[in-house]
C-alpha cells in the first residue's frame, strides 16, 4: 500500500497562474484533509472532506478550492496564485472507525510562487 | 475554536538525556491528542497518541501525559539518541478529528 500520494512534489508558479494539487489514498479512508505548513506556524487546515461528496472550510480557506472526486481522491486548486501561498502543502487522510483516529500524511508538495 | 500552544520552540539536549515538550489546549471538548515527528523534508509521522480516558501512555522511550483539568499534555523522550532529532508537533481534536489543531512545533536537537 502506498498510503497517501501527492503530486507534484515540487512546483514553481508565477503570480496569477492556476494549478491543482492532487492527492490520493489507498487506505479506504472516509476523511481527507489539506494543510499548509509555514515556518514557525505548524500545520494549518485549509479544507477537509469528511466523506465522499462533502467538503468544508478549515482555518485558512481563502484563495483555495477543493474537489472530492471520489473516495480515493481529494484535490486542491489555486485559481490565481499569490506569493503568500508559497508553502508546503500536505494532504492527509483518516479512517472514521472508533474515536480519535490519527491522520496519515502524504509527502507534501513544495510550492513556490514568484 | 481550539487553540494549541507548544513549548519550547527549540530544545537541545545531550545524547542520553531526557527531553520534555509541553502543550496546552483551550477547548475542553478536545479528547484526542496525537504527537507527530517530522524529519527534515519529510512528512509528519504519528509517534504516539492519547485519548482523554487515560492519563499516561508509554511506548518504549516515549511517553505522553495528559492533565485534562489543566488542559495540558506533554511528550517525554528518555535516553535520547541523535536520530530523535526532528521537529515534533502536538495536536488536539474532538471526536470527529475535523477540528484538529496543531501546535507550532518544537525543533529537538540531540547532540552526540
Coordinates of C-alpha atoms in Angstrom, one line a residue:
Chain A
X1 CA 0.0 0.0 0.0
X2 CA 1.3 3.5 -0.9
X3 CA -0.8 5.3 1.8
X4 CA -1.3 8.9 0.8
X5 CA 0.3 10.0 -2.5
X6 CA 0.6 13.6 -3.5
X7 CA 1.6 15.1 -6.9
X8 CA 3.6 17.1 -7.9
X9 CA 6.4 17.1 -5.3
X10 CA 7.7 20.5 -6.3
X11 CA 6.2 23.3 -8.4
X12 CA 7.1 26.9 -9.2
X13 CA 4.4 29.3 -10.4
X14 CA 4.1 32.9 -11.4
X15 CA 1.7 35.2 -9.6
X16 CA -1.8 34.8 -11.2
X17 CA -1.2 31.3 -12.5
X18 CA -3.5 28.5 -11.5
X19 CA -2.8 24.9 -10.6
X20 CA -4.3 21.8 -9.0
X21 CA -2.5 19.7 -6.4
X22 CA -3.5 16.1 -6.4
X23 CA -3.9 13.7 -3.5
X24 CA -5.0 10.0 -3.5
X25 CA -5.2 7.5 -0.7
X26 CA -5.5 3.7 -0.9
X27 CA -6.5 3.0 2.7
X28 CA -10.3 3.3 2.1
X29 CA -10.4 6.3 4.5
X30 CA -13.5 8.4 4.6
X31 CA -12.0 11.7 5.6
X32 CA -9.3 13.7 3.8
X33 CA -7.6 17.0 4.6
X34 CA -5.4 19.7 3.1
X35 CA -2.9 21.5 5.2
X36 CA -0.3 24.2 4.6
X37 CA 2.9 24.3 6.6
X38 CA 4.8 27.5 7.1
X39 CA 7.9 28.1 9.2
X40 CA 7.0 28.6 12.9
X41 CA 3.3 28.1 12.3
X42 CA 2.8 24.3 12.4
X43 CA 0.1 22.8 10.2
X44 CA -3.0 24.8 9.3
X45 CA -6.1 23.2 7.9
X46 CA -7.2 24.6 4.5
X47 CA -10.2 22.4 3.7
X48 CA -11.4 19.0 4.6
X49 CA -13.8 16.3 3.3
X50 CA -15.4 14.2 6.0
X51 CA -16.8 11.8 3.4
X52 CA -17.2 11.4 -0.3
X53 CA -19.4 14.2 -1.7
X54 CA -18.8 16.7 1.1
X55 CA -16.2 19.4 1.7
X56 CA -15.8 22.1 4.4
X57 CA -13.6 25.0 5.1
X58 CA -10.9 24.8 7.6
X59 CA -8.8 27.5 9.3
X60 CA -7.3 29.2 6.2
X61 CA -9.6 28.5 3.1
X62 CA -9.3 31.9 1.3
X63 CA -7.7 31.6 -2.1
X64 CA -8.3 27.8 -2.4
X65 CA -10.9 25.4 -3.7
X66 CA -11.2 21.7 -3.3
X67 CA -12.9 18.7 -5.0
X68 CA -13.5 15.3 -3.5
X69 CA -13.5 13.5 -6.8
X70 CA -14.3 10.1 -5.3
X71 CA -13.4 8.3 -2.1
X72 CA -9.8 8.0 -3.0
X73 CA -9.0 11.4 -4.4
X74 CA -9.1 15.0 -3.0
X75 CA -7.6 17.8 -5.0
X76 CA -6.7 21.4 -4.0
X77 CA -6.9 24.2 -6.6
X78 CA -5.3 27.6 -6.6
X79 CA -7.2 29.7 -9.1
X80 CA -4.9 32.7 -9.1
X81 CA -1.7 32.1 -7.2
X82 CA -0.3 34.7 -4.9
X83 CA 3.2 34.9 -3.2
X84 CA 1.5 34.5 0.2
X85 CA 0.6 31.0 -0.9
X86 CA 4.2 29.9 -1.1
X87 CA 4.2 27.0 1.3
X88 CA 4.5 23.2 1.8
X89 CA 1.1 21.6 1.2
X90 CA 0.3 18.3 2.9
X91 CA -2.7 16.1 2.2
X92 CA -3.8 13.7 5.0
X93 CA -6.5 11.0 5.4
X94 CA -8.2 9.4 8.3
X95 CA -10.3 6.4 8.9
X96 CA -13.5 7.0 10.8
X97 CA -14.0 3.8 12.8
X98 CA -13.7 4.5 16.5
X99 CA -12.9 7.7 18.4
X100 CA -9.7 9.6 18.0
X101 CA -8.1 8.2 14.9
X102 CA -4.8 9.5 13.6
X103 CA -4.3 11.3 10.4
X104 CA -1.9 9.9 7.8
X105 CA 0.1 12.4 5.8
X106 CA 1.5 12.4 2.2
X107 CA 5.0 13.5 1.4
X108 CA 3.9 17.1 0.7
X109 CA 4.1 19.5 -2.3
X110 CA 6.6 22.3 -2.1
X111 CA 5.0 25.2 -3.9
X112 CA 6.8 28.5 -4.7
X113 CA 5.0 31.5 -6.2
X114 CA 7.1 34.2 -7.7
Chain B
X1 CA -12.2 27.0 18.0
X2 CA -9.4 25.1 19.5
X3 CA -6.0 26.8 20.1
X4 CA -2.9 24.7 20.9
X5 CA 0.2 26.3 22.3
X6 CA 3.5 24.4 22.3
X7 CA 6.7 25.0 24.2
X8 CA 9.6 25.2 23.8
X9 CA 10.1 26.1 20.2
X10 CA 13.6 24.8 20.2
X11 CA 15.2 22.2 22.5
X12 CA 18.8 21.0 22.6
X13 CA 19.8 18.1 24.7
X14 CA 22.9 15.8 25.1
X15 CA 22.6 12.2 23.9
X16 CA 21.2 10.1 26.7
X17 CA 19.4 12.9 28.4
X18 CA 15.6 13.3 28.6
X19 CA 13.5 15.7 26.6
X20 CA 10.1 17.1 27.5
X21 CA 7.8 19.1 25.2
X22 CA 4.7 20.7 26.6
X23 CA 1.4 21.7 25.0
X24 CA -1.7 23.4 26.3
X25 CA -5.1 23.5 24.6
X26 CA -8.2 25.7 25.0
X27 CA -11.2 23.6 24.1
X28 CA -12.5 21.4 26.9
X29 CA -14.3 19.2 24.4
X30 CA -11.0 18.0 22.9
X31 CA -10.4 14.4 23.7
X32 CA -7.7 13.1 21.3
X33 CA -4.1 14.2 21.4
X34 CA -1.6 12.9 18.9
X35 CA 2.1 13.7 18.6
X36 CA 3.9 13.8 15.3
X37 CA 7.5 13.7 14.4
X38 CA 8.7 15.4 11.2
X39 CA 12.2 14.9 10.0
X40 CA 13.7 17.5 7.6
X41 CA 11.9 17.4 4.2
X42 CA 9.7 14.5 5.3
X43 CA 6.0 14.0 6.1
X44 CA 4.8 14.3 9.7
X45 CA 4.5 10.8 11.2
X46 CA 2.5 9.8 14.2
X47 CA 4.7 8.6 17.1
X48 CA 2.2 8.3 19.9
X49 CA -1.3 9.4 20.8
X50 CA -3.5 9.6 23.9
X51 CA -7.2 9.7 24.4
X52 CA -8.9 11.6 27.3
X53 CA -9.9 8.5 29.1
X54 CA -6.3 7.8 30.2
X55 CA -3.7 10.0 31.9
X56 CA -0.5 8.4 30.6
X57 CA 0.7 6.2 27.8
X58 CA 4.1 4.7 27.1
X59 CA 5.8 3.2 24.1
X60 CA 9.4 2.2 24.8
X61 CA 11.4 5.5 25.2
X62 CA 8.4 7.7 24.5
X63 CA 5.6 8.7 26.9
X64 CA 2.7 11.1 26.9
X65 CA 0.9 12.5 29.9
X66 CA -2.4 14.3 29.9
X67 CA -3.9 16.6 32.5
X68 CA -7.5 17.3 31.4
X69 CA -8.2 19.6 34.3
X70 CA -5.3 21.9 33.5
X71 CA -5.7 21.3 29.7
X72 CA -2.2 20.4 29.1
X73 CA -0.3 17.4 27.8
X74 CA 3.4 16.6 27.4
X75 CA 5.7 14.4 25.4
X76 CA 8.6 12.7 27.3
X77 CA 11.5 11.1 25.4
X78 CA 14.1 9.3 27.6
X79 CA 17.6 8.2 26.7
X80 CA 17.6 10.5 23.7
X81 CA 19.5 9.5 20.6
X82 CA 20.8 11.6 17.6
X83 CA 18.0 10.0 15.4
X84 CA 15.5 11.6 17.7
X85 CA 16.5 15.0 16.2
X86 CA 13.4 16.3 14.4
X87 CA 10.5 18.7 14.7
X88 CA 7.8 17.5 17.0
X89 CA 4.2 18.6 16.7
X90 CA 1.4 18.2 19.2
X91 CA -2.3 18.4 18.2
X92 CA -5.7 18.3 19.8
X93 CA -9.1 17.5 18.5
X94 CA -12.6 16.4 19.5
X95 CA -14.4 13.2 18.4
X96 CA -14.6 13.8 14.7
X97 CA -10.9 15.0 14.2
X98 CA -12.0 17.5 11.6
X99 CA -11.3 20.3 14.1
X100 CA -7.7 19.1 14.8
X101 CA -5.3 22.0 15.6
X102 CA -1.6 21.6 15.7
X103 CA 1.0 23.3 17.9
X104 CA 3.7 25.4 16.2
X105 CA 6.3 22.7 16.6
X106 CA 9.4 22.0 18.7
X107 CA 12.8 21.6 17.0
X108 CA 14.6 19.0 19.0
X109 CA 18.4 18.6 18.6
X110 CA 20.2 15.7 20.2
X111 CA 23.9 16.3 20.4
X112 CA 26.1 13.2 20.3

